């Protein structure tokens, strides 16, 4: 797309609040006034790309344009913080494989189990889940399907492509990297068997529950390190949407620094020997 050059984008007073509220409504992501400069920094290039004269024009374009799907996809990419790595907050994933899965299979009479990782960013989390389950021998003993989704198209494309740099491996034991990845120059690629353990990679917006009903009916959902960017109201909307769709005793994992205390009473908190999981009441 052509970028308008040789001029500055007009930033009218009060536009930050308007944009913040619109982005909050459509994505759940919330910018406190102390971070309005970051918001403008991220959105300004998109407005320039669309040859807008003022940030207000871009606001109207986002708010009213009927076919704004492509613009909103760019906004989501621009706001997406894809900080993630293999083996992150691993105690929850080990607890899922060691405690929750056996209990779930006992309770359901070995019914197939669906696990959803959302947001998956560039794929490290669902691939970690697949490695832990494989190491525990679960794929031979049960029918387990892993789905992965993120709101950022760019993140999902990277996850599908499956190329990882050194930083992504900072917490993964080296022998697991050697077992599950092959080196391609300065990057590492998951072996085909591991990549195939993630059945689908999709783009979904957590603020639009109608987009993810089928995935949210999973008995195990990992939704970690997204709510730190959301307002309490949008966290509530998302977890209640999960609660509406998950089966009885569904298990929801949120990030170590995230909490549903005072957000919803539809889940109770359980201790998994040091890691925490929310269980649908
Ligand atoms: C820090 S990453 C979390 C990745 C992984 N779950 C982890 O814990 O390592 C945050 C991700 O949230 C995604 N995200 C933000 N808002 C979203 C929304 N409304 N719907 C879906 N994904 C969203 C971003 O695109 C980004 O990839």
PDB file of C-alpha atoms and ligand atoms in Angstrom:
ATOM      1  CA  UNK A   1       0.000   0.000   0.000  1.00  0.00           C
ATOM      2  CA  UNK A   2       1.290   3.491  -0.851  1.00  0.00           C
ATOM      3  CA  UNK A   3       2.336   5.619   2.108  1.00  0.00           C
ATOM      4  CA  UNK A   4       1.591   9.369   2.011  1.00  0.00           C
ATOM      5  CA  UNK A   5       4.916  11.148   2.320  1.00  0.00           C
ATOM      6  CA  UNK A   6       6.093  14.687   2.950  1.00  0.00           C
ATOM      7  CA  UNK A   7       3.381  15.609   5.434  1.00  0.00           C
ATOM      8  CA  UNK A   8       2.442  15.013   9.006  1.00  0.00           C
ATOM      9  CA  UNK A   9      -0.740  13.365  10.197  1.00  0.00           C
ATOM     10  CA  UNK A  10      -3.019  15.735  12.095  1.00  0.00           C
ATOM     11  CA  UNK A  11      -3.737  14.527  15.622  1.00  0.00           C
ATOM     12  CA  UNK A  12      -6.748  16.475  16.948  1.00  0.00           C
ATOM     13  CA  UNK A  13      -7.270  16.918  20.679  1.00  0.00           C
ATOM     14  CA  UNK A  14      -9.334  14.133  22.228  1.00  0.00           C
ATOM     15  CA  UNK A  15      -8.825  11.662  19.378  1.00  0.00           C
ATOM     16  CA  UNK A  16      -6.848   9.315  21.631  1.00  0.00           C
ATOM     17  CA  UNK A  17      -9.884   8.729  23.864  1.00  0.00           C
ATOM     18  CA  UNK A  18     -12.177   8.133  20.871  1.00  0.00           C
ATOM     19  CA  UNK A  19      -9.726   5.661  19.335  1.00  0.00           C
ATOM     20  CA  UNK A  20      -9.063   3.987  22.661  1.00  0.00           C
ATOM     21  CA  UNK A  21     -12.792   3.411  23.243  1.00  0.00           C
ATOM     22  CA  UNK A  22     -13.366   2.064  19.733  1.00  0.00           C
ATOM     23  CA  UNK A  23     -10.394  -0.310  19.970  1.00  0.00           C
ATOM     24  CA  UNK A  24     -11.531  -1.424  23.403  1.00  0.00           C
ATOM     25  CA  UNK A  25     -15.036  -2.158  22.100  1.00  0.00           C
ATOM     26  CA  UNK A  26     -13.814  -4.147  19.075  1.00  0.00           C
ATOM     27  CA  UNK A  27     -10.764  -5.978  20.505  1.00  0.00           C
ATOM     28  CA  UNK A  28     -10.972  -5.897  24.307  1.00  0.00           C
ATOM     29  CA  UNK A  29      -7.533  -4.232  24.435  1.00  0.00           C
ATOM     30  CA  UNK A  30      -7.508  -1.207  26.732  1.00  0.00           C
ATOM     31  CA  UNK A  31      -5.107   1.751  26.736  1.00  0.00           C
ATOM     32  CA  UNK A  32      -4.800   3.768  29.900  1.00  0.00           C
ATOM     33  CA  UNK A  33      -4.226   7.520  29.264  1.00  0.00           C
ATOM     34  CA  UNK A  34      -0.613   7.044  30.443  1.00  0.00           C
ATOM     35  CA  UNK A  35      -0.109   4.893  27.310  1.00  0.00           C
ATOM     36  CA  UNK A  36      -1.878   7.113  24.763  1.00  0.00           C
ATOM     37  CA  UNK A  37       1.502   7.920  23.179  1.00  0.00           C
ATOM     38  CA  UNK A  38       2.017   4.176  22.500  1.00  0.00           C
ATOM     39  CA  UNK A  39      -1.466   3.940  21.028  1.00  0.00           C
ATOM     40  CA  UNK A  40      -0.828   6.834  18.622  1.00  0.00           C
ATOM     41  CA  UNK A  41       2.606   5.447  17.717  1.00  0.00           C
ATOM     42  CA  UNK A  42       1.038   2.129  16.697  1.00  0.00           C
ATOM     43  CA  UNK A  43      -1.957   3.540  14.819  1.00  0.00           C
ATOM     44  CA  UNK A  44      -0.341   6.526  13.089  1.00  0.00           C
ATOM     45  CA  UNK A  45       1.449   4.488  10.359  1.00  0.00           C
ATOM     46  CA  UNK A  46      -1.834   2.730   9.499  1.00  0.00           C
ATOM     47  CA  UNK A  47      -3.618   6.072   9.058  1.00  0.00           C
ATOM     48  CA  UNK A  48      -0.755   7.305   6.861  1.00  0.00           C
ATOM     49  CA  UNK A  49      -0.930   4.137   4.739  1.00  0.00           C
ATOM     50  CA  UNK A  50      -4.608   4.906   4.136  1.00  0.00           C
ATOM     51  CA  UNK A  51      -3.675   8.457   3.103  1.00  0.00           C
ATOM     52  CA  UNK A  52      -5.692   9.977   5.925  1.00  0.00           C
ATOM     53  CA  UNK A  53      -5.238  13.686   6.536  1.00  0.00           C
ATOM     54  CA  UNK A  54      -6.067  13.405  10.231  1.00  0.00           C
ATOM     55  CA  UNK A  55      -6.259  10.626  12.815  1.00  0.00           C
ATOM     56  CA  UNK A  56      -9.939  11.546  13.083  1.00  0.00           C
ATOM     57  CA  UNK A  57     -10.446  10.483   9.427  1.00  0.00           C
ATOM     58  CA  UNK A  58      -8.897   7.131  10.265  1.00  0.00           C
ATOM     59  CA  UNK A  59     -11.127   6.815  13.333  1.00  0.00           C
ATOM     60  CA  UNK A  60     -14.219   7.359  11.146  1.00  0.00           C
ATOM     61  CA  UNK A  61     -12.891   4.886   8.624  1.00  0.00           C
ATOM     62  CA  UNK A  62     -12.484   2.231  11.325  1.00  0.00           C
ATOM     63  CA  UNK A  63     -15.815   3.004  12.930  1.00  0.00           C
ATOM     64  CA  UNK A  64     -18.066   3.321   9.909  1.00  0.00           C
ATOM     65  CA  UNK A  65     -16.461   1.720   6.883  1.00  0.00           C
ATOM     66  CA  UNK A  66     -18.666  -1.185   5.935  1.00  0.00           C
ATOM     67  CA  UNK A  67     -15.883  -3.337   4.620  1.00  0.00           C
ATOM     68  CA  UNK A  68     -13.352  -2.505   7.305  1.00  0.00           C
ATOM     69  CA  UNK A  69     -12.183  -6.094   7.827  1.00  0.00           C
ATOM     70  CA  UNK A  70      -8.752  -5.499   6.277  1.00  0.00           C
ATOM     71  CA  UNK A  71      -8.253  -2.295   8.269  1.00  0.00           C
ATOM     72  CA  UNK A  72      -9.170  -3.993  11.532  1.00  0.00           C
ATOM     73  CA  UNK A  73      -6.819  -6.887  10.708  1.00  0.00           C
ATOM     74  CA  UNK A  74      -4.005  -4.326  10.363  1.00  0.00           C
ATOM     75  CA  UNK A  75      -5.000  -2.701  13.661  1.00  0.00           C
ATOM     76  CA  UNK A  76      -4.883  -6.086  15.396  1.00  0.00           C
ATOM     77  CA  UNK A  77      -1.436  -6.808  13.924  1.00  0.00           C
ATOM     78  CA  UNK A  78      -0.200  -3.384  15.028  1.00  0.00           C
ATOM     79  CA  UNK A  79      -1.472  -3.813  18.600  1.00  0.00           C
ATOM     80  CA  UNK A  80      -0.410  -7.437  18.937  1.00  0.00           C
ATOM     81  CA  UNK A  81       2.366  -8.042  21.484  1.00  0.00           C
ATOM     82  CA  UNK A  82       3.712 -11.451  20.501  1.00  0.00           C
ATOM     83  CA  UNK A  83       6.073 -11.948  23.407  1.00  0.00           C
ATOM     84  CA  UNK A  84       6.077 -15.718  24.001  1.00  0.00           C
ATOM     85  CA  UNK A  85       8.469 -18.674  24.209  1.00  0.00           C
ATOM     86  CA  UNK A  86       8.548 -22.462  24.487  1.00  0.00           C
ATOM     87  CA  UNK A  87       8.056 -23.963  27.980  1.00  0.00           C
ATOM     88  CA  UNK A  88       6.550 -20.708  29.333  1.00  0.00           C
ATOM     89  CA  UNK A  89       4.738 -21.180  32.668  1.00  0.00           C
ATOM     90  CA  UNK A  90       5.295 -24.888  32.208  1.00  0.00           C
ATOM     91  CA  UNK A  91       3.871 -26.054  35.574  1.00  0.00           C
ATOM     92  CA  UNK A  92       0.338 -25.426  34.318  1.00  0.00           C
ATOM     93  CA  UNK A  93       0.924 -27.500  31.189  1.00  0.00           C
ATOM     94  CA  UNK A  94       2.535 -30.319  33.182  1.00  0.00           C
ATOM     95  CA  UNK A  95      -0.376 -30.160  35.647  1.00  0.00           C
ATOM     96  CA  UNK A  96      -2.796 -30.396  32.747  1.00  0.00           C
ATOM     97  CA  UNK A  97      -1.030 -33.498  31.396  1.00  0.00           C
ATOM     98  CA  UNK A  98      -0.439 -35.139  34.796  1.00  0.00           C
ATOM     99  CA  UNK A  99      -3.626 -34.390  36.738  1.00  0.00           C
ATOM    100  CA  UNK A 100      -6.394 -32.833  34.667  1.00  0.00           C
ATOM    101  CA  UNK A 101      -6.299 -35.031  31.607  1.00  0.00           C
ATOM    102  CA  UNK A 102      -6.517 -38.337  33.533  1.00  0.00           C
ATOM    103  CA  UNK A 103      -9.409 -36.929  35.613  1.00  0.00           C
ATOM    104  CA  UNK A 104     -11.197 -35.683  32.506  1.00  0.00           C
ATOM    105  CA  UNK A 105     -10.820 -39.002  30.676  1.00  0.00           C
ATOM    106  CA  UNK A 106     -12.073 -40.918  33.722  1.00  0.00           C
ATOM    107  CA  UNK A 107     -15.094 -38.597  34.017  1.00  0.00           C
ATOM    108  CA  UNK A 108     -16.001 -38.732  30.322  1.00  0.00           C
ATOM    109  CA  UNK A 109     -15.312 -42.442  29.694  1.00  0.00           C
ATOM    110  CA  UNK A 110     -12.339 -41.689  27.408  1.00  0.00           C
ATOM    111  CA  UNK A 111     -14.189 -39.296  25.117  1.00  0.00           C
ATOM    112  CA  UNK A 112     -11.958 -37.405  22.627  1.00  0.00           C
ATOM    113  CA  UNK A 113     -10.486 -34.298  24.229  1.00  0.00           C
ATOM    114  CA  UNK A 114     -10.132 -30.932  22.542  1.00  0.00           C
ATOM    115  CA  UNK A 115      -7.571 -28.410  23.833  1.00  0.00           C
ATOM    116  CA  UNK A 116      -7.621 -24.786  22.668  1.00  0.00           C
ATOM    117  CA  UNK A 117      -4.671 -22.422  22.948  1.00  0.00           C
ATOM    118  CA  UNK A 118      -5.814 -18.818  22.531  1.00  0.00           C
ATOM    119  CA  UNK A 119      -4.089 -16.494  21.955  1.00  0.00           C
ATOM    120  CA  UNK A 120      -1.313 -18.709  20.588  1.00  0.00           C
ATOM    121  CA  UNK A 121       0.776 -15.784  19.228  1.00  0.00           C
ATOM    122  CA  UNK A 122       3.459 -17.369  17.015  1.00  0.00           C
ATOM    123  CA  UNK A 123       2.732 -20.922  18.150  1.00  0.00           C
ATOM    124  CA  UNK A 124       5.159 -21.639  20.996  1.00  0.00           C
ATOM    125  CA  UNK A 125       2.374 -22.376  23.519  1.00  0.00           C
ATOM    126  CA  UNK A 126       0.388 -24.995  21.529  1.00  0.00           C
ATOM    127  CA  UNK A 127       3.646 -26.654  20.417  1.00  0.00           C
ATOM    128  CA  UNK A 128       4.746 -26.808  24.071  1.00  0.00           C
ATOM    129  CA  UNK A 129       1.423 -28.447  24.959  1.00  0.00           C
ATOM    130  CA  UNK A 130       2.013 -30.976  22.157  1.00  0.00           C
ATOM    131  CA  UNK A 131       5.561 -31.739  23.370  1.00  0.00           C
ATOM    132  CA  UNK A 132       4.454 -32.276  26.974  1.00  0.00           C
ATOM    133  CA  UNK A 133       1.579 -34.551  25.916  1.00  0.00           C
ATOM    134  CA  UNK A 134       3.849 -36.507  23.592  1.00  0.00           C
ATOM    135  CA  UNK A 135       6.513 -36.938  26.270  1.00  0.00           C
ATOM    136  CA  UNK A 136       3.817 -38.301  28.610  1.00  0.00           C
ATOM    137  CA  UNK A 137       2.661 -40.751  25.913  1.00  0.00           C
ATOM    138  CA  UNK A 138      -0.849 -39.271  25.762  1.00  0.00           C
ATOM    139  CA  UNK A 139      -1.228 -39.353  21.981  1.00  0.00           C
ATOM    140  CA  UNK A 140      -1.000 -43.181  22.052  1.00  0.00           C
ATOM    141  CA  UNK A 141      -3.525 -43.498  24.857  1.00  0.00           C
ATOM    142  CA  UNK A 142      -6.226 -40.927  24.046  1.00  0.00           C
ATOM    143  CA  UNK A 143      -7.743 -38.972  21.192  1.00  0.00           C
ATOM    144  CA  UNK A 144      -6.509 -35.456  21.772  1.00  0.00           C
ATOM    145  CA  UNK A 145      -6.872 -32.563  19.337  1.00  0.00           C
ATOM    146  CA  UNK A 146      -5.089 -29.267  19.818  1.00  0.00           C
ATOM    147  CA  UNK A 147      -6.416 -26.082  18.207  1.00  0.00           C
ATOM    148  CA  UNK A 148      -4.577 -22.769  18.197  1.00  0.00           C
ATOM    149  CA  UNK A 149      -5.869 -19.253  17.477  1.00  0.00           C
ATOM    150  CA  UNK A 150      -4.758 -15.664  17.701  1.00  0.00           C
ATOM    151  CA  UNK A 151      -6.283 -12.302  16.819  1.00  0.00           C
ATOM    152  CA  UNK A 152      -3.272 -11.301  14.748  1.00  0.00           C
ATOM    153  CA  UNK A 153      -3.161 -12.581  11.198  1.00  0.00           C
ATOM    154  CA  UNK A 154       0.601 -11.976  11.085  1.00  0.00           C
ATOM    155  CA  UNK A 155       1.137 -14.065  14.240  1.00  0.00           C
ATOM    156  CA  UNK A 156      -0.919 -16.952  12.884  1.00  0.00           C
ATOM    157  CA  UNK A 157       0.948 -16.856   9.558  1.00  0.00           C
ATOM    158  CA  UNK A 158       4.245 -17.102  11.446  1.00  0.00           C
ATOM    159  CA  UNK A 159       2.895 -19.975  13.544  1.00  0.00           C
ATOM    160  CA  UNK A 160       1.792 -21.847  10.413  1.00  0.00           C
ATOM    161  CA  UNK A 161       5.189 -21.296   8.834  1.00  0.00           C
ATOM    162  CA  UNK A 162       6.904 -22.618  11.973  1.00  0.00           C
ATOM    163  CA  UNK A 163      10.345 -20.979  12.063  1.00  0.00           C
ATOM    164  CA  UNK A 164      11.802 -20.037  15.436  1.00  0.00           C
ATOM    165  CA  UNK A 165      14.858 -18.097  16.530  1.00  0.00           C
ATOM    166  CA  UNK A 166      17.136 -18.714  19.499  1.00  0.00           C
ATOM    167  CA  UNK A 167      15.138 -16.503  21.892  1.00  0.00           C
ATOM    168  CA  UNK A 168      12.067 -18.730  21.639  1.00  0.00           C
ATOM    169  CA  UNK A 169      14.098 -21.618  23.130  1.00  0.00           C
ATOM    170  CA  UNK A 170      15.379 -19.833  26.212  1.00  0.00           C
ATOM    171  CA  UNK A 171      13.404 -22.030  28.638  1.00  0.00           C
ATOM    172  CA  UNK A 172      13.136 -25.257  26.652  1.00  0.00           C
ATOM    173  CA  UNK A 173      15.490 -28.015  27.831  1.00  0.00           C
ATOM    174  CA  UNK A 174      18.096 -28.424  25.030  1.00  0.00           C
ATOM    175  CA  UNK A 175      17.426 -32.143  24.588  1.00  0.00           C
ATOM    176  CA  UNK A 176      13.801 -31.332  23.721  1.00  0.00           C
ATOM    177  CA  UNK A 177      14.916 -28.811  21.110  1.00  0.00           C
ATOM    178  CA  UNK A 178      17.171 -31.465  19.585  1.00  0.00           C
ATOM    179  CA  UNK A 179      14.349 -33.991  19.622  1.00  0.00           C
ATOM    180  CA  UNK A 180      11.543 -31.821  18.232  1.00  0.00           C
ATOM    181  CA  UNK A 181      13.251 -29.239  15.982  1.00  0.00           C
ATOM    182  CA  UNK A 182      15.615 -29.206  13.043  1.00  0.00           C
ATOM    183  CA  UNK A 183      17.997 -26.331  12.419  1.00  0.00           C
ATOM    184  CA  UNK A 184      17.663 -24.295   9.211  1.00  0.00           C
ATOM    185  CA  UNK A 185      20.462 -21.720   9.249  1.00  0.00           C
ATOM    186  CA  UNK A 186      19.789 -19.373  12.162  1.00  0.00           C
ATOM    187  CA  UNK A 187      16.256 -20.718  12.648  1.00  0.00           C
ATOM    188  CA  UNK A 188      14.679 -23.897  13.954  1.00  0.00           C
ATOM    189  CA  UNK A 189      11.702 -25.719  12.469  1.00  0.00           C
ATOM    190  CA  UNK A 190       9.379 -28.125  14.325  1.00  0.00           C
ATOM    191  CA  UNK A 191       9.599 -31.690  13.035  1.00  0.00           C
ATOM    192  CA  UNK A 192       6.569 -32.581  10.916  1.00  0.00           C
ATOM    193  CA  UNK A 193       5.071 -34.861  13.605  1.00  0.00           C
ATOM    194  CA  UNK A 194       5.099 -32.050  16.163  1.00  0.00           C
ATOM    195  CA  UNK A 195       3.696 -29.395  13.813  1.00  0.00           C
ATOM    196  CA  UNK A 196       0.932 -31.839  12.804  1.00  0.00           C
ATOM    197  CA  UNK A 197      -0.144 -32.201  16.452  1.00  0.00           C
ATOM    198  CA  UNK A 198      -1.748 -28.755  16.160  1.00  0.00           C
ATOM    199  CA  UNK A 199      -4.822 -29.583  14.082  1.00  0.00           C
ATOM    200  CA  UNK A 200      -5.828 -26.008  13.176  1.00  0.00           C
ATOM    201  CA  UNK A 201      -4.306 -22.542  13.275  1.00  0.00           C
ATOM    202  CA  UNK A 202      -6.941 -19.821  13.008  1.00  0.00           C
ATOM    203  CA  UNK A 203      -7.496 -16.101  13.380  1.00  0.00           C
ATOM    204  CA  UNK A 204     -10.138 -15.273  15.988  1.00  0.00           C
ATOM    205  CA  UNK A 205     -10.927 -12.148  17.932  1.00  0.00           C
ATOM    206  CA  UNK A 206     -11.519 -12.851  21.626  1.00  0.00           C
ATOM    207  CA  UNK A 207     -13.880  -9.856  21.732  1.00  0.00           C
ATOM    208  CA  UNK A 208     -16.162 -11.560  19.179  1.00  0.00           C
ATOM    209  CA  UNK A 209     -17.410 -14.783  20.851  1.00  0.00           C
ATOM    210  CA  UNK A 210     -19.529 -15.721  17.802  1.00  0.00           C
ATOM    211  CA  UNK A 211     -16.231 -16.311  15.942  1.00  0.00           C
ATOM    212  CA  UNK A 212     -15.063 -19.059  18.287  1.00  0.00           C
ATOM    213  CA  UNK A 213     -18.050 -20.998  19.639  1.00  0.00           C
ATOM    214  CA  UNK A 214     -16.730 -24.374  18.440  1.00  0.00           C
ATOM    215  CA  UNK A 215     -13.279 -23.867  19.968  1.00  0.00           C
ATOM    216  CA  UNK A 216     -14.671 -22.486  23.222  1.00  0.00           C
ATOM    217  CA  UNK A 217     -16.619 -25.716  23.725  1.00  0.00           C
ATOM    218  CA  UNK A 218     -13.248 -27.342  24.548  1.00  0.00           C
ATOM    219  CA  UNK A 219     -12.957 -28.829  28.053  1.00  0.00           C
ATOM    220  CA  UNK A 220      -9.431 -27.378  28.325  1.00  0.00           C
ATOM    221  CA  UNK A 221      -8.623 -23.799  27.317  1.00  0.00           C
ATOM    222  CA  UNK A 222      -5.296 -22.031  27.675  1.00  0.00           C
ATOM    223  CA  UNK A 223      -5.927 -18.278  27.513  1.00  0.00           C
ATOM    224  CA  UNK A 224      -2.702 -16.900  28.914  1.00  0.00           C
ATOM    225  CA  UNK A 225      -1.119 -13.465  28.817  1.00  0.00           C
ATOM    226  CA  UNK A 226      -3.791 -11.690  26.792  1.00  0.00           C
ATOM    227  CA  UNK A 227      -5.926 -10.421  29.656  1.00  0.00           C
ATOM    228  CA  UNK A 228      -3.016  -8.238  30.857  1.00  0.00           C
ATOM    229  CA  UNK A 229      -3.859  -6.006  27.867  1.00  0.00           C
ATOM    230  CA  UNK A 230      -7.642  -6.105  28.427  1.00  0.00           C
ATOM    231  CA  UNK A 231      -9.954  -4.087  30.692  1.00  0.00           C
ATOM    232  CA  UNK A 232     -11.734  -5.984  33.514  1.00  0.00           C
ATOM    233  CA  UNK A 233     -14.989  -5.542  31.541  1.00  0.00           C
ATOM    234  CA  UNK A 234     -13.585  -7.203  28.444  1.00  0.00           C
ATOM    235  CA  UNK A 235     -11.981 -10.017  30.493  1.00  0.00           C
ATOM    236  CA  UNK A 236     -15.420 -10.616  31.992  1.00  0.00           C
ATOM    237  CA  UNK A 237     -17.076 -10.764  28.569  1.00  0.00           C
ATOM    238  CA  UNK A 238     -14.508 -13.284  27.323  1.00  0.00           C
ATOM    239  CA  UNK A 239     -14.506 -15.605  30.347  1.00  0.00           C
ATOM    240  CA  UNK A 240     -18.299 -15.573  30.492  1.00  0.00           C
ATOM    241  CA  UNK A 241     -18.369 -16.454  26.789  1.00  0.00           C
ATOM    242  CA  UNK A 242     -16.047 -19.377  27.598  1.00  0.00           C
ATOM    243  CA  UNK A 243     -18.214 -20.412  30.561  1.00  0.00           C
ATOM    244  CA  UNK A 244     -21.334 -20.382  28.326  1.00  0.00           C
ATOM    245  CA  UNK A 245     -19.692 -22.778  25.877  1.00  0.00           C
ATOM    246  CA  UNK A 246     -17.327 -25.004  27.895  1.00  0.00           C
ATOM    247  CA  UNK A 247     -18.654 -28.327  29.208  1.00  0.00           C
ATOM    248  CA  UNK A 248     -19.300 -28.800  32.950  1.00  0.00           C
ATOM    249  CA  UNK A 249     -15.993 -28.898  34.860  1.00  0.00           C
ATOM    250  CA  UNK A 250     -14.142 -27.262  31.961  1.00  0.00           C
ATOM    251  CA  UNK A 251     -10.605 -26.141  32.821  1.00  0.00           C
ATOM    252  CA  UNK A 252      -9.389 -22.629  32.012  1.00  0.00           C
ATOM    253  CA  UNK A 253      -5.746 -21.613  32.376  1.00  0.00           C
ATOM    254  CA  UNK A 254      -4.895 -17.909  32.517  1.00  0.00           C
ATOM    255  CA  UNK A 255      -1.406 -16.383  32.817  1.00  0.00           C
ATOM    256  CA  UNK A 256       0.495 -16.424  36.122  1.00  0.00           C
ATOM    257  CA  UNK A 257       0.037 -12.658  36.521  1.00  0.00           C
ATOM    258  CA  UNK A 258      -3.659 -12.730  35.597  1.00  0.00           C
ATOM    259  CA  UNK A 259      -6.589 -13.328  37.941  1.00  0.00           C
ATOM    260  CA  UNK A 260     -10.333 -13.748  37.634  1.00  0.00           C
ATOM    261  CA  UNK A 261     -10.890 -12.643  41.227  1.00  0.00           C
ATOM    262  CA  UNK A 262     -13.743 -10.075  41.280  1.00  0.00           C
ATOM    263  CA  UNK A 263     -14.293 -10.672  37.547  1.00  0.00           C
ATOM    264  CA  UNK A 264     -16.595 -13.675  37.466  1.00  0.00           C
ATOM    265  CA  UNK A 265     -17.984 -16.307  39.815  1.00  0.00           C
ATOM    266  CA  UNK A 266     -18.514 -18.847  37.054  1.00  0.00           C
ATOM    267  CA  UNK A 267     -15.117 -20.465  37.714  1.00  0.00           C
ATOM    268  CA  UNK A 268     -13.495 -21.584  40.953  1.00  0.00           C
ATOM    269  CA  UNK A 269      -9.739 -21.549  41.471  1.00  0.00           C
ATOM    270  CA  UNK A 270      -7.982 -24.919  41.987  1.00  0.00           C
ATOM    271  CA  UNK A 271      -4.384 -25.538  42.997  1.00  0.00           C
ATOM    272  CA  UNK A 272      -2.430 -27.954  40.825  1.00  0.00           C
ATOM    273  CA  UNK A 273       0.564 -28.379  43.116  1.00  0.00           C
ATOM    274  CA  UNK A 274       1.926 -24.894  42.581  1.00  0.00           C
ATOM    275  CA  UNK A 275       0.127 -24.021  39.361  1.00  0.00           C
ATOM    276  CA  UNK A 276      -3.393 -22.657  39.205  1.00  0.00           C
ATOM    277  CA  UNK A 277      -6.380 -23.550  37.053  1.00  0.00           C
ATOM    278  CA  UNK A 278      -9.915 -22.167  36.916  1.00  0.00           C
ATOM    279  CA  UNK A 279     -12.607 -24.830  36.908  1.00  0.00           C
ATOM    280  CA  UNK A 280     -16.070 -24.108  35.569  1.00  0.00           C
ATOM    281  CA  UNK A 281     -18.632 -24.336  38.354  1.00  0.00           C
TER     282      UNK A 281
HETATM  283  C1  LIG B   1       1.812 -12.141  24.924  1.00  0.00           C
HETATM  284  S1  LIG B   1       0.965 -13.039  23.643  1.00  0.00           S
HETATM  285  C2  LIG B   1       0.449 -14.478  24.552  1.00  0.00           C
HETATM  286  C3  LIG B   1       0.899 -15.768  23.882  1.00  0.00           C
HETATM  287  C4  LIG B   1       0.822 -17.029  24.741  1.00  0.00           C
HETATM  288  N1  LIG B   1      -0.538 -17.315  25.160  1.00  0.00           N
HETATM  289  C5  LIG B   1       1.747 -16.966  25.911  1.00  0.00           C
HETATM  290  O1  LIG B   1       1.271 -16.904  27.066  1.00  0.00           O
HETATM  291  O2  LIG B   1       2.964 -16.997  25.719  1.00  0.00           O
HETATM  292  C6  LIG B   1      -0.505 -12.040  23.480  1.00  0.00           C
HETATM  293  C7  LIG B   1      -1.270 -12.310  22.212  1.00  0.00           C
HETATM  294  O3  LIG B   1      -2.602 -11.834  22.390  1.00  0.00           O
HETATM  295  C8  LIG B   1      -3.129 -11.591  21.101  1.00  0.00           C
HETATM  296  N2  LIG B   1      -4.372 -10.826  21.230  1.00  0.00           N
HETATM  297  C9  LIG B   1      -4.546  -9.579  21.710  1.00  0.00           C
HETATM  298  N3  LIG B   1      -5.831  -9.214  21.630  1.00  0.00           N
HETATM  299  C10 LIG B   1      -6.501 -10.257  21.098  1.00  0.00           C
HETATM  300  C11 LIG B   1      -7.861 -10.491  20.769  1.00  0.00           C
HETATM  301  N4  LIG B   1      -8.805  -9.585  20.973  1.00  0.00           N
HETATM  302  N5  LIG B   1      -8.183 -11.691  20.221  1.00  0.00           N
HETATM  303  C12 LIG B   1      -7.254 -12.640  20.024  1.00  0.00           C
HETATM  304  N6  LIG B   1      -5.954 -12.464  20.303  1.00  0.00           N
HETATM  305  C13 LIG B   1      -5.574 -11.294  20.844  1.00  0.00           C
HETATM  306  C14 LIG B   1      -1.986 -10.883  20.413  1.00  0.00           C
HETATM  307  O4  LIG B   1      -2.096 -10.926  19.006  1.00  0.00           O
HETATM  308  C15 LIG B   1      -0.759 -11.628  20.948  1.00  0.00           C
HETATM  309  O5  LIG B   1      -0.315 -12.595  20.029  1.00  0.00           O
END
